[in-house]
Amino acid sequence: MICPNCGNKINEVEYEYKPISMWGYFWYQLLFMIPFIGSLALVIVALTHKNINVRNFARSYFCVSIIVLILFALFIMMGIFTYPVMPIFDTV
């Protein structure tokens, strides 16, 4: 690309390092929220996408998803393990 004012060559950012637009983040999040298909797309994008920024976004989304699943499992286990103790609190 050439500058219209001075005629010098303008360095363009390679696709590999090109930033993601706000709409890009929005559409990727929407894609990743689709059950099953989104999970598959998340893994594929996190491992194979050519743009580093998209790949890092998918990896961070994957990490947050894993943390949320672990917290959800912990809350479910706490509910299951405290259920037998609940009659003790009914007598108070």
PDB file of N, CA and C in Angstrom:
ATOM      1  N   MET A   1       0.846  -1.168   0.000  1.00  0.00           N
ATOM      2  CA  MET A   1       0.000   0.000   0.000  1.00  0.00           C
ATOM      3  C   MET A   1       0.897   1.239   0.000  1.00  0.00           C
ATOM      4  N   ILE A   2       0.471   2.264  -0.715  1.00  0.00           N
ATOM      5  CA  ILE A   2       1.275   3.477  -0.852  1.00  0.00           C
ATOM      6  C   ILE A   2       0.532   4.650  -0.223  1.00  0.00           C
ATOM      7  N   CYS A   3       1.260   5.481   0.521  1.00  0.00           N
ATOM      8  CA  CYS A   3       0.697   6.661   1.171  1.00  0.00           C
ATOM      9  C   CYS A   3       0.275   7.671   0.098  1.00  0.00           C
ATOM     10  N   PRO A   4      -0.979   8.183   0.154  1.00  0.00           N
ATOM     11  CA  PRO A   4      -1.418   9.136  -0.858  1.00  0.00           C
ATOM     12  C   PRO A   4      -0.743  10.505  -0.728  1.00  0.00           C
ATOM     13  N   ASN A   5      -0.207  10.838   0.445  1.00  0.00           N
ATOM     14  CA  ASN A   5       0.406  12.151   0.658  1.00  0.00           C
ATOM     15  C   ASN A   5       1.862  12.203   0.212  1.00  0.00           C
ATOM     16  N   CYS A   6       2.662  11.210   0.634  1.00  0.00           N
ATOM     17  CA  CYS A   6       4.102  11.273   0.363  1.00  0.00           C
ATOM     18  C   CYS A   6       4.582  10.242  -0.656  1.00  0.00           C
ATOM     19  N   GLY A   7       3.799   9.228  -0.939  1.00  0.00           N
ATOM     20  CA  GLY A   7       4.187   8.223  -1.912  1.00  0.00           C
ATOM     21  C   GLY A   7       5.048   7.102  -1.367  1.00  0.00           C
ATOM     22  N   ASN A   8       5.347   7.122  -0.077  1.00  0.00           N
ATOM     23  CA  ASN A   8       6.138   6.049   0.531  1.00  0.00           C
ATOM     24  C   ASN A   8       5.279   4.807   0.745  1.00  0.00           C
ATOM     25  N   LYS A   9       5.964   3.684   0.808  1.00  0.00           N
ATOM     26  CA  LYS A   9       5.275   2.428   1.054  1.00  0.00           C
ATOM     27  C   LYS A   9       4.863   2.347   2.524  1.00  0.00           C
ATOM     28  N   ILE A  10       3.616   1.967   2.768  1.00  0.00           N
ATOM     29  CA  ILE A  10       3.101   1.812   4.129  1.00  0.00           C
ATOM     30  C   ILE A  10       3.186   0.333   4.492  1.00  0.00           C
ATOM     31  N   ASN A  11       3.777   0.057   5.632  1.00  0.00           N
ATOM     32  CA  ASN A  11       3.869  -1.328   6.099  1.00  0.00           C
ATOM     33  C   ASN A  11       2.515  -1.765   6.632  1.00  0.00           C
ATOM     34  N   GLU A  12       2.025  -2.868   6.115  1.00  0.00           N
ATOM     35  CA  GLU A  12       0.763  -3.419   6.584  1.00  0.00           C
ATOM     36  C   GLU A  12       1.042  -4.534   7.580  1.00  0.00           C
ATOM     37  N   VAL A  13       0.116  -4.687   8.509  1.00  0.00           N
ATOM     38  CA  VAL A  13       0.231  -5.754   9.493  1.00  0.00           C
ATOM     39  C   VAL A  13      -0.129  -7.064   8.806  1.00  0.00           C
ATOM     40  N   GLU A  14       0.696  -8.067   8.994  1.00  0.00           N
ATOM     41  CA  GLU A  14       0.420  -9.380   8.418  1.00  0.00           C
ATOM     42  C   GLU A  14      -0.846  -9.958   9.045  1.00  0.00           C
ATOM     43  N   TYR A  15      -1.528 -10.815   8.297  1.00  0.00           N
ATOM     44  CA  TYR A  15      -2.765 -11.426   8.785  1.00  0.00           C
ATOM     45  C   TYR A  15      -2.535 -12.164  10.100  1.00  0.00           C
ATOM     46  N   GLU A  16      -1.376 -12.734  10.223  1.00  0.00           N
ATOM     47  CA  GLU A  16      -1.024 -13.512  11.413  1.00  0.00           C
ATOM     48  C   GLU A  16      -1.088 -12.666  12.694  1.00  0.00           C
ATOM     49  N   TYR A  17      -0.807 -11.360  12.578  1.00  0.00           N
ATOM     50  CA  TYR A  17      -0.764 -10.476  13.747  1.00  0.00           C
ATOM     51  C   TYR A  17      -1.864  -9.424  13.733  1.00  0.00           C
ATOM     52  N   LYS A  18      -2.774  -9.491  12.775  1.00  0.00           N
ATOM     53  CA  LYS A  18      -3.816  -8.479  12.639  1.00  0.00           C
ATOM     54  C   LYS A  18      -4.752  -8.519  13.849  1.00  0.00           C
ATOM     55  N   PRO A  19      -5.058  -7.354  14.444  1.00  0.00           N
ATOM     56  CA  PRO A  19      -5.956  -7.327  15.603  1.00  0.00           C
ATOM     57  C   PRO A  19      -7.388  -7.728  15.221  1.00  0.00           C
ATOM     58  N   ILE A  20      -8.121  -8.190  16.210  1.00  0.00           N
ATOM     59  CA  ILE A  20      -9.515  -8.573  15.997  1.00  0.00           C
ATOM     60  C   ILE A  20     -10.382  -7.347  16.260  1.00  0.00           C
ATOM     61  N   SER A  21     -11.395  -7.158  15.438  1.00  0.00           N
ATOM     62  CA  SER A  21     -12.317  -6.044  15.656  1.00  0.00           C
ATOM     63  C   SER A  21     -13.282  -6.402  16.786  1.00  0.00           C
ATOM     64  N   MET A  22     -14.016  -5.401  17.245  1.00  0.00           N
ATOM     65  CA  MET A  22     -14.993  -5.633  18.303  1.00  0.00           C
ATOM     66  C   MET A  22     -16.065  -6.623  17.836  1.00  0.00           C
ATOM     67  N   TRP A  23     -16.489  -6.482  16.584  1.00  0.00           N
ATOM     68  CA  TRP A  23     -17.471  -7.412  16.037  1.00  0.00           C
ATOM     69  C   TRP A  23     -16.892  -8.814  15.911  1.00  0.00           C
ATOM     70  N   GLY A  24     -15.602  -8.902  15.654  1.00  0.00           N
ATOM     71  CA  GLY A  24     -14.960 -10.206  15.592  1.00  0.00           C
ATOM     72  C   GLY A  24     -15.050 -10.934  16.927  1.00  0.00           C
ATOM     73  N   TYR A  25     -14.752 -10.212  18.015  1.00  0.00           N
ATOM     74  CA  TYR A  25     -14.889 -10.804  19.349  1.00  0.00           C
ATOM     75  C   TYR A  25     -16.334 -11.230  19.598  1.00  0.00           C
ATOM     76  N   PHE A  26     -17.266 -10.365  19.212  1.00  0.00           N
ATOM     77  CA  PHE A  26     -18.685 -10.656  19.424  1.00  0.00           C
ATOM     78  C   PHE A  26     -19.099 -11.939  18.710  1.00  0.00           C
ATOM     79  N   TRP A  27     -18.746 -12.059  17.425  1.00  0.00           N
ATOM     80  CA  TRP A  27     -19.155 -13.226  16.648  1.00  0.00           C
ATOM     81  C   TRP A  27     -18.455 -14.496  17.111  1.00  0.00           C
ATOM     82  N   TYR A  28     -17.193 -14.384  17.516  1.00  0.00           N
ATOM     83  CA  TYR A  28     -16.513 -15.575  18.041  1.00  0.00           C
ATOM     84  C   TYR A  28     -17.163 -16.032  19.344  1.00  0.00           C
ATOM     85  N   GLN A  29     -17.515 -15.077  20.222  1.00  0.00           N
ATOM     86  CA  GLN A  29     -18.181 -15.466  21.468  1.00  0.00           C
ATOM     87  C   GLN A  29     -19.521 -16.120  21.185  1.00  0.00           C
ATOM     88  N   LEU A  30     -20.258 -15.549  20.242  1.00  0.00           N
ATOM     89  CA  LEU A  30     -21.547 -16.132  19.882  1.00  0.00           C
ATOM     90  C   LEU A  30     -21.370 -17.552  19.341  1.00  0.00           C
ATOM     91  N   LEU A  31     -20.367 -17.763  18.516  1.00  0.00           N
ATOM     92  CA  LEU A  31     -20.078 -19.095  17.982  1.00  0.00           C
ATOM     93  C   LEU A  31     -19.724 -20.067  19.101  1.00  0.00           C
ATOM     94  N   PHE A  32     -18.894 -19.632  20.052  1.00  0.00           N
ATOM     95  CA  PHE A  32     -18.443 -20.517  21.121  1.00  0.00           C
ATOM     96  C   PHE A  32     -19.562 -20.859  22.101  1.00  0.00           C
ATOM     97  N   MET A  33     -20.644 -20.077  22.140  1.00  0.00           N
ATOM     98  CA  MET A  33     -21.750 -20.339  23.064  1.00  0.00           C
ATOM     99  C   MET A  33     -22.715 -21.408  22.564  1.00  0.00           C
ATOM    100  N   ILE A  34     -22.631 -21.774  21.292  1.00  0.00           N
ATOM    101  CA  ILE A  34     -23.534 -22.791  20.742  1.00  0.00           C
ATOM    102  C   ILE A  34     -23.151 -24.148  21.345  1.00  0.00           C
ATOM    103  N   PRO A  35     -24.131 -24.850  21.940  1.00  0.00           N
ATOM    104  CA  PRO A  35     -23.801 -26.140  22.555  1.00  0.00           C
ATOM    105  C   PRO A  35     -23.213 -27.128  21.545  1.00  0.00           C
ATOM    106  N   PHE A  36     -22.226 -27.870  21.967  1.00  0.00           N
ATOM    107  CA  PHE A  36     -21.517 -28.912  21.210  1.00  0.00           C
ATOM    108  C   PHE A  36     -20.754 -28.355  20.007  1.00  0.00           C
ATOM    109  N   ILE A  37     -21.437 -27.687  19.090  1.00  0.00           N
ATOM    110  CA  ILE A  37     -20.761 -27.121  17.918  1.00  0.00           C
ATOM    111  C   ILE A  37     -19.773 -26.051  18.364  1.00  0.00           C
ATOM    112  N   GLY A  38     -20.181 -25.236  19.330  1.00  0.00           N
ATOM    113  CA  GLY A  38     -19.304 -24.192  19.844  1.00  0.00           C
ATOM    114  C   GLY A  38     -18.079 -24.761  20.539  1.00  0.00           C
ATOM    115  N   SER A  39     -18.274 -25.842  21.275  1.00  0.00           N
ATOM    116  CA  SER A  39     -17.136 -26.474  21.950  1.00  0.00           C
ATOM    117  C   SER A  39     -16.146 -27.039  20.944  1.00  0.00           C
ATOM    118  N   LEU A  40     -16.673 -27.656  19.905  1.00  0.00           N
ATOM    119  CA  LEU A  40     -15.814 -28.191  18.855  1.00  0.00           C
ATOM    120  C   LEU A  40     -15.090 -27.058  18.121  1.00  0.00           C
ATOM    121  N   ALA A  41     -15.823 -26.002  17.796  1.00  0.00           N
ATOM    122  CA  ALA A  41     -15.215 -24.851  17.120  1.00  0.00           C
ATOM    123  C   ALA A  41     -14.167 -24.198  18.011  1.00  0.00           C
ATOM    124  N   LEU A  42     -14.429 -24.141  19.310  1.00  0.00           N
ATOM    125  CA  LEU A  42     -13.486 -23.549  20.255  1.00  0.00           C
ATOM    126  C   LEU A  42     -12.156 -24.293  20.242  1.00  0.00           C
ATOM    127  N   VAL A  43     -12.208 -25.599  20.288  1.00  0.00           N
ATOM    128  CA  VAL A  43     -10.977 -26.399  20.276  1.00  0.00           C
ATOM    129  C   VAL A  43     -10.248 -26.254  18.941  1.00  0.00           C
ATOM    130  N   ILE A  44     -10.992 -26.288  17.851  1.00  0.00           N
ATOM    131  CA  ILE A  44     -10.366 -26.163  16.529  1.00  0.00           C
ATOM    132  C   ILE A  44      -9.701 -24.802  16.367  1.00  0.00           C
ATOM    133  N   VAL A  45     -10.408 -23.737  16.742  1.00  0.00           N
ATOM    134  CA  VAL A  45      -9.845 -22.386  16.609  1.00  0.00           C
ATOM    135  C   VAL A  45      -8.650 -22.215  17.537  1.00  0.00           C
ATOM    136  N   ALA A  46      -8.748 -22.733  18.758  1.00  0.00           N
ATOM    137  CA  ALA A  46      -7.653 -22.580  19.721  1.00  0.00           C
ATOM    138  C   ALA A  46      -6.383 -23.293  19.266  1.00  0.00           C
ATOM    139  N   LEU A  47      -6.525 -24.338  18.486  1.00  0.00           N
ATOM    140  CA  LEU A  47      -5.353 -25.109  18.076  1.00  0.00           C
ATOM    141  C   LEU A  47      -4.843 -24.792  16.673  1.00  0.00           C
ATOM    142  N   THR A  48      -5.717 -24.349  15.770  1.00  0.00           N
ATOM    143  CA  THR A  48      -5.293 -24.276  14.372  1.00  0.00           C
ATOM    144  C   THR A  48      -5.424 -22.924  13.690  1.00  0.00           C
ATOM    145  N   HIS A  49      -6.046 -21.926  14.300  1.00  0.00           N
ATOM    146  CA  HIS A  49      -6.260 -20.654  13.591  1.00  0.00           C
ATOM    147  C   HIS A  49      -4.931 -19.972  13.301  1.00  0.00           C
ATOM    148  N   LYS A  50      -4.831 -19.334  12.149  1.00  0.00           N
ATOM    149  CA  LYS A  50      -3.573 -18.705  11.738  1.00  0.00           C
ATOM    150  C   LYS A  50      -3.312 -17.382  12.455  1.00  0.00           C
ATOM    151  N   ASN A  51      -4.374 -16.668  12.837  1.00  0.00           N
ATOM    152  CA  ASN A  51      -4.214 -15.392  13.524  1.00  0.00           C
ATOM    153  C   ASN A  51      -3.942 -15.646  15.008  1.00  0.00           C
ATOM    154  N   ILE A  52      -2.841 -15.112  15.493  1.00  0.00           N
ATOM    155  CA  ILE A  52      -2.431 -15.343  16.884  1.00  0.00           C
ATOM    156  C   ILE A  52      -3.438 -14.756  17.868  1.00  0.00           C
ATOM    157  N   ASN A  53      -4.011 -13.590  17.544  1.00  0.00           N
ATOM    158  CA  ASN A  53      -4.959 -12.950  18.451  1.00  0.00           C
ATOM    159  C   ASN A  53      -6.239 -13.766  18.593  1.00  0.00           C
ATOM    160  N   VAL A  54      -6.733 -14.314  17.507  1.00  0.00           N
ATOM    161  CA  VAL A  54      -7.927 -15.164  17.562  1.00  0.00           C
ATOM    162  C   VAL A  54      -7.619 -16.436  18.338  1.00  0.00           C
ATOM    163  N   ARG A  55      -6.462 -17.013  18.090  1.00  0.00           N
ATOM    164  CA  ARG A  55      -6.058 -18.238  18.789  1.00  0.00           C
ATOM    165  C   ARG A  55      -5.949 -17.992  20.295  1.00  0.00           C
ATOM    166  N   ASN A  56      -5.343 -16.878  20.696  1.00  0.00           N
ATOM    167  CA  ASN A  56      -5.228 -16.563  22.122  1.00  0.00           C
ATOM    168  C   ASN A  56      -6.592 -16.292  22.752  1.00  0.00           C
ATOM    169  N   PHE A  57      -7.491 -15.633  22.011  1.00  0.00           N
ATOM    170  CA  PHE A  57      -8.839 -15.396  22.525  1.00  0.00           C
ATOM    171  C   PHE A  57      -9.557 -16.723  22.759  1.00  0.00           C
ATOM    172  N   ALA A  58      -9.443 -17.646  21.812  1.00  0.00           N
ATOM    173  CA  ALA A  58     -10.091 -18.951  21.960  1.00  0.00           C
ATOM    174  C   ALA A  58      -9.498 -19.724  23.141  1.00  0.00           C
ATOM    175  N   ARG A  59      -8.197 -19.632  23.313  1.00  0.00           N
ATOM    176  CA  ARG A  59      -7.561 -20.322  24.449  1.00  0.00           C
ATOM    177  C   ARG A  59      -8.022 -19.736  25.779  1.00  0.00           C
ATOM    178  N   SER A  60      -8.134 -18.419  25.866  1.00  0.00           N
ATOM    179  CA  SER A  60      -8.592 -17.803  27.112  1.00  0.00           C
ATOM    180  C   SER A  60     -10.052 -18.156  27.374  1.00  0.00           C
ATOM    181  N   TYR A  61     -10.871 -18.195  26.329  1.00  0.00           N
ATOM    182  CA  TYR A  61     -12.269 -18.582  26.469  1.00  0.00           C
ATOM    183  C   TYR A  61     -12.366 -20.032  26.953  1.00  0.00           C
ATOM    184  N   PHE A  62     -11.489 -20.884  26.436  1.00  0.00           N
ATOM    185  CA  PHE A  62     -11.452 -22.285  26.853  1.00  0.00           C
ATOM    186  C   PHE A  62     -11.076 -22.398  28.330  1.00  0.00           C
ATOM    187  N   CYS A  63     -10.078 -21.630  28.769  1.00  0.00           N
ATOM    188  CA  CYS A  63      -9.657 -21.665  30.179  1.00  0.00           C
ATOM    189  C   CYS A  63     -10.782 -21.206  31.096  1.00  0.00           C
ATOM    190  N   VAL A  64     -11.470 -20.141  30.723  1.00  0.00           N
ATOM    191  CA  VAL A  64     -12.587 -19.657  31.535  1.00  0.00           C
ATOM    192  C   VAL A  64     -13.699 -20.701  31.571  1.00  0.00           C
ATOM    193  N   SER A  65     -13.962 -21.362  30.462  1.00  0.00           N
ATOM    194  CA  SER A  65     -14.988 -22.412  30.426  1.00  0.00           C
ATOM    195  C   SER A  65     -14.640 -23.559  31.369  1.00  0.00           C
ATOM    196  N   ILE A  66     -13.381 -23.955  31.396  1.00  0.00           N
ATOM    197  CA  ILE A  66     -12.941 -25.030  32.291  1.00  0.00           C
ATOM    198  C   ILE A  66     -13.098 -24.601  33.749  1.00  0.00           C
ATOM    199  N   ILE A  67     -12.717 -23.371  34.075  1.00  0.00           N
ATOM    200  CA  ILE A  67     -12.858 -22.869  35.449  1.00  0.00           C
ATOM    201  C   ILE A  67     -14.322 -22.851  35.864  1.00  0.00           C
ATOM    202  N   VAL A  68     -15.207 -22.403  34.984  1.00  0.00           N
ATOM    203  CA  VAL A  68     -16.640 -22.374  35.291  1.00  0.00           C
ATOM    204  C   VAL A  68     -17.171 -23.790  35.497  1.00  0.00           C
ATOM    205  N   LEU A  69     -16.755 -24.738  34.676  1.00  0.00           N
ATOM    206  CA  LEU A  69     -17.197 -26.126  34.848  1.00  0.00           C
ATOM    207  C   LEU A  69     -16.719 -26.711  36.174  1.00  0.00           C
ATOM    208  N   ILE A  70     -15.494 -26.406  36.567  1.00  0.00           N
ATOM    209  CA  ILE A  70     -14.966 -26.897  37.844  1.00  0.00           C
ATOM    210  C   ILE A  70     -15.750 -26.297  39.009  1.00  0.00           C
ATOM    211  N   LEU A  71     -16.016 -24.992  38.958  1.00  0.00           N
ATOM    212  CA  LEU A  71     -16.797 -24.354  40.022  1.00  0.00           C
ATOM    213  C   LEU A  71     -18.214 -24.926  40.081  1.00  0.00           C
ATOM    214  N   PHE A  72     -18.824 -25.142  38.934  1.00  0.00           N
ATOM    215  CA  PHE A  72     -20.159 -25.729  38.884  1.00  0.00           C
ATOM    216  C   PHE A  72     -20.160 -27.119  39.515  1.00  0.00           C
ATOM    217  N   ALA A  73     -19.162 -27.924  39.191  1.00  0.00           N
ATOM    218  CA  ALA A  73     -19.061 -29.269  39.766  1.00  0.00           C
ATOM    219  C   ALA A  73     -18.862 -29.204  41.282  1.00  0.00           C
ATOM    220  N   LEU A  74     -18.053 -28.248  41.754  1.00  0.00           N
ATOM    221  CA  LEU A  74     -17.852 -28.098  43.199  1.00  0.00           C
ATOM    222  C   LEU A  74     -19.149 -27.724  43.910  1.00  0.00           C
ATOM    223  N   PHE A  75     -19.914 -26.808  43.328  1.00  0.00           N
ATOM    224  CA  PHE A  75     -21.182 -26.416  43.947  1.00  0.00           C
ATOM    225  C   PHE A  75     -22.177 -27.570  43.955  1.00  0.00           C
ATOM    226  N   ILE A  76     -22.199 -28.363  42.911  1.00  0.00           N
ATOM    227  CA  ILE A  76     -23.081 -29.533  42.867  1.00  0.00           C
ATOM    228  C   ILE A  76     -22.663 -30.538  43.939  1.00  0.00           C
ATOM    229  N   MET A  77     -21.366 -30.784  44.074  1.00  0.00           N
ATOM    230  CA  MET A  77     -20.891 -31.731  45.089  1.00  0.00           C
ATOM    231  C   MET A  77     -21.185 -31.214  46.496  1.00  0.00           C
ATOM    232  N   MET A  78     -21.036 -29.914  46.720  1.00  0.00           N
ATOM    233  CA  MET A  78     -21.358 -29.368  48.043  1.00  0.00           C
ATOM    234  C   MET A  78     -22.835 -29.557  48.349  1.00  0.00           C
ATOM    235  N   GLY A  79     -23.688 -29.383  47.354  1.00  0.00           N
ATOM    236  CA  GLY A  79     -25.119 -29.591  47.555  1.00  0.00           C
ATOM    237  C   GLY A  79     -25.448 -31.040  47.841  1.00  0.00           C
ATOM    238  N   ILE A  80     -24.799 -31.956  47.142  1.00  0.00           N
ATOM    239  CA  ILE A  80     -25.050 -33.387  47.351  1.00  0.00           C
ATOM    240  C   ILE A  80     -24.565 -33.825  48.724  1.00  0.00           C
ATOM    241  N   PHE A  81     -23.396 -33.354  49.143  1.00  0.00           N
ATOM    242  CA  PHE A  81     -22.834 -33.794  50.417  1.00  0.00           C
ATOM    243  C   PHE A  81     -23.488 -33.120  51.623  1.00  0.00           C
ATOM    244  N   THR A  82     -24.099 -31.961  51.440  1.00  0.00           N
ATOM    245  CA  THR A  82     -24.759 -31.309  52.577  1.00  0.00           C
ATOM    246  C   THR A  82     -26.223 -31.720  52.702  1.00  0.00           C
ATOM    247  N   TYR A  83     -26.782 -32.370  51.712  1.00  0.00           N
ATOM    248  CA  TYR A  83     -28.184 -32.776  51.771  1.00  0.00           C
ATOM    249  C   TYR A  83     -28.477 -33.713  52.944  1.00  0.00           C
ATOM    250  N   PRO A  84     -27.644 -34.722  53.247  1.00  0.00           N
ATOM    251  CA  PRO A  84     -27.938 -35.596  54.393  1.00  0.00           C
ATOM    252  C   PRO A  84     -27.885 -34.867  55.738  1.00  0.00           C
ATOM    253  N   VAL A  85     -27.209 -33.753  55.818  1.00  0.00           N
ATOM    254  CA  VAL A  85     -27.067 -33.026  57.080  1.00  0.00           C
ATOM    255  C   VAL A  85     -28.232 -32.064  57.304  1.00  0.00           C
ATOM    256  N   MET A  86     -29.044 -31.826  56.306  1.00  0.00           N
ATOM    257  CA  MET A  86     -30.118 -30.838  56.392  1.00  0.00           C
ATOM    258  C   MET A  86     -31.128 -31.115  57.506  1.00  0.00           C
ATOM    259  N   PRO A  87     -31.508 -32.364  57.832  1.00  0.00           N
ATOM    260  CA  PRO A  87     -32.472 -32.583  58.926  1.00  0.00           C
ATOM    261  C   PRO A  87     -31.979 -32.064  60.276  1.00  0.00           C
ATOM    262  N   ILE A  88     -30.688 -31.965  60.479  1.00  0.00           N
ATOM    263  CA  ILE A  88     -30.148 -31.447  61.737  1.00  0.00           C
ATOM    264  C   ILE A  88     -30.592 -30.006  61.935  1.00  0.00           C
ATOM    265  N   PHE A  89     -30.639 -29.238  60.869  1.00  0.00           N
ATOM    266  CA  PHE A  89     -31.005 -27.824  60.975  1.00  0.00           C
ATOM    267  C   PHE A  89     -32.509 -27.625  61.118  1.00  0.00           C
ATOM    268  N   ASP A  90     -33.326 -28.629  60.832  1.00  0.00           N
ATOM    269  CA  ASP A  90     -34.771 -28.518  60.996  1.00  0.00           C
ATOM    270  C   ASP A  90     -35.171 -28.527  62.466  1.00  0.00           C
ATOM    271  N   THR A  91     -34.371 -29.121  63.343  1.00  0.00           N
ATOM    272  CA  THR A  91     -34.711 -29.210  64.762  1.00  0.00           C
ATOM    273  C   THR A  91     -34.375 -27.933  65.512  1.00  0.00           C
ATOM    274  N   VAL A  92     -33.611 -27.044  64.936  1.00  0.00           N
ATOM    275  CA  VAL A  92     -33.192 -25.820  65.632  1.00  0.00           C
ATOM    276  C   VAL A  92     -34.271 -24.790  65.591  1.00  0.00           C
TER     277      VAL A  92
END
